[in-house]
Amino acid sequence: MTVNEIRQKFIKYFEGKGHVVMPSSSLIPKDDPSVLITTAGMQQFKKWFSNEIKPKYPKTLTIQKCVRTNDIEEVGDKTHLTFFEMLGNFSFGDYFKEESIKWGLEFVEKELGVDRSRIWVSIFAGDDKTPRDDDSEKIWQSLGITDIREFGREDNFWGPTGTEGACGPTTEIYVDDIEIWNLVFNEYYMQPDGILLPLESKGVDTGAGLERVAAKINDLKNVFETDELFQIVKTVQKLSEKTDTKAEKIITDHLRAATFMLADGIRPSNLDRGYVLRRLVRRAVRYGKLIDIKEQNMCSKVAEKIIE
Ligand code: GLY
């Protein structure tokens, strides 16, 4: 299944469940000085979740451009990317755990064709601040899922983006060893001092990394073998004189991130998001030297493929 077929299936399935399709927002977050770059699908809906703005629709879906650099050193492994697309279905005071879990599982099994034997799930174990997610456990059990593992705050509590905002416990779908579907149950507002206040209306924020999903369901070794990324990797390979699969992947990822950041109006600088962009380009160039890329216009040659 190609990356684009997955995008289309996602749109069709969740549109069929009453979600309004909305475009990805810019990588420059609007009206949110607490973050530099859009890192998640929920970013454009932060004020809808917190009810600072009345939600325009009760249910939406997006395929969001995201940049995350916290795991930059891991790029080149099986799953990590600094730029990726996030499939997300969202509820603002509409459906909650029951439907989101049922639909997530149905999409993974029926639409993506993942065999039940490969699926296991995780729930939030609870701690001194937030109770254990017994409800999700019961819902998974009612759907016949038996491998339910529980993890703490680090793995199964998401958000907020930036220093404050909506956040909550998560339940996640794993296929073999990889998490592909993350349902965040936004029940709290985290203040900048870390205190959690209950939200007026509860919401659902789904995050499913498109490239990870594609790699997993096609039984590929890593995200760089998915059809769209692989074309970029091949472009880098053609320019290089040495074979170094890790460097090729890093260049592919970083220049893809840089191209999308530039397209959204970010420019290299020594400050804030401009510095993130500069760092990505510099890192790509450094890896280009490492594999003896002589082409002076490496970045623009690779960007042409990315744009295509
Ligand atoms: N906002 C949910 C996620 O990033 O997985």
PDB file of N, CA and C and ligand atoms in Angstrom, residues 39-42 68 86 158 182 184 205-207, ligand 1:
ATOM      1  N   THR A  39       4.604  20.626  15.931  1.00  0.00           N
ATOM      2  CA  THR A  39       5.138  19.286  16.192  1.00  0.00           C
ATOM      3  C   THR A  39       4.057  18.210  16.181  1.00  0.00           C
ATOM      4  N   ALA A  40       2.793  18.612  16.094  1.00  0.00           N
ATOM      5  CA  ALA A  40       1.720  17.615  16.185  1.00  0.00           C
ATOM      6  C   ALA A  40       0.452  18.132  15.536  1.00  0.00           C
ATOM      7  N   GLY A  41      -0.412  17.190  15.193  1.00  0.00           N
ATOM      8  CA  GLY A  41      -1.679  17.547  14.556  1.00  0.00           C
ATOM      9  C   GLY A  41      -2.543  18.422  15.436  1.00  0.00           C
ATOM     10  N   MET A  42      -2.428  18.255  16.739  1.00  0.00           N
ATOM     11  CA  MET A  42      -3.307  19.009  17.637  1.00  0.00           C
ATOM     12  C   MET A  42      -2.923  20.487  17.769  1.00  0.00           C
ATOM     13  N   ARG A  68       9.917  17.556  14.342  1.00  0.00           N
ATOM     14  CA  ARG A  68      10.381  17.327  15.724  1.00  0.00           C
ATOM     15  C   ARG A  68      11.882  17.054  15.681  1.00  0.00           C
ATOM     16  N   MET A  86       1.484  13.455  10.057  1.00  0.00           N
ATOM     17  CA  MET A  86       0.724  12.817  11.133  1.00  0.00           C
ATOM     18  C   MET A  86      -0.750  12.716  10.757  1.00  0.00           C
ATOM     19  N   TRP A 158       0.419  12.335  27.150  1.00  0.00           N
ATOM     20  CA  TRP A 158       0.924  13.186  26.053  1.00  0.00           C
ATOM     21  C   TRP A 158       0.572  14.650  26.267  1.00  0.00           C
ATOM     22  N   ASN A 182      -1.581   6.570  18.276  1.00  0.00           N
ATOM     23  CA  ASN A 182      -1.579   7.121  19.622  1.00  0.00           C
ATOM     24  C   ASN A 182      -2.855   7.923  19.862  1.00  0.00           C
ATOM     25  N   VAL A 184      -4.744  10.275  22.292  1.00  0.00           N
ATOM     26  CA  VAL A 184      -4.577  11.102  23.493  1.00  0.00           C
ATOM     27  C   VAL A 184      -5.966  11.526  23.957  1.00  0.00           C
ATOM     28  N   ASP A 205      -7.333  13.348  20.620  1.00  0.00           N
ATOM     29  CA  ASP A 205      -6.282  13.812  19.704  1.00  0.00           C
ATOM     30  C   ASP A 205      -5.513  12.573  19.274  1.00  0.00           C
ATOM     31  N   THR A 206      -5.664  12.218  18.006  1.00  0.00           N
ATOM     32  CA  THR A 206      -4.979  11.021  17.518  1.00  0.00           C
ATOM     33  C   THR A 206      -3.700  11.409  16.800  1.00  0.00           C
ATOM     34  N   GLY A 207      -2.655  10.660  17.022  1.00  0.00           N
ATOM     35  CA  GLY A 207      -1.429  10.876  16.275  1.00  0.00           C
ATOM     36  C   GLY A 207      -0.943   9.555  15.715  1.00  0.00           C
TER      37      GLY A 207
HETATM   38  N1  GLY B   1      -0.641  14.526  19.525  1.00  0.00           N
HETATM   39  C1  GLY B   1      -0.491  13.149  19.620  1.00  0.00           C
HETATM   40  C2  GLY B   1       0.775  12.617  19.132  1.00  0.00           C
HETATM   41  O1  GLY B   1       1.664  13.352  18.746  1.00  0.00           O
HETATM   42  O2  GLY B   1       0.954  11.446  19.081  1.00  0.00           O
END
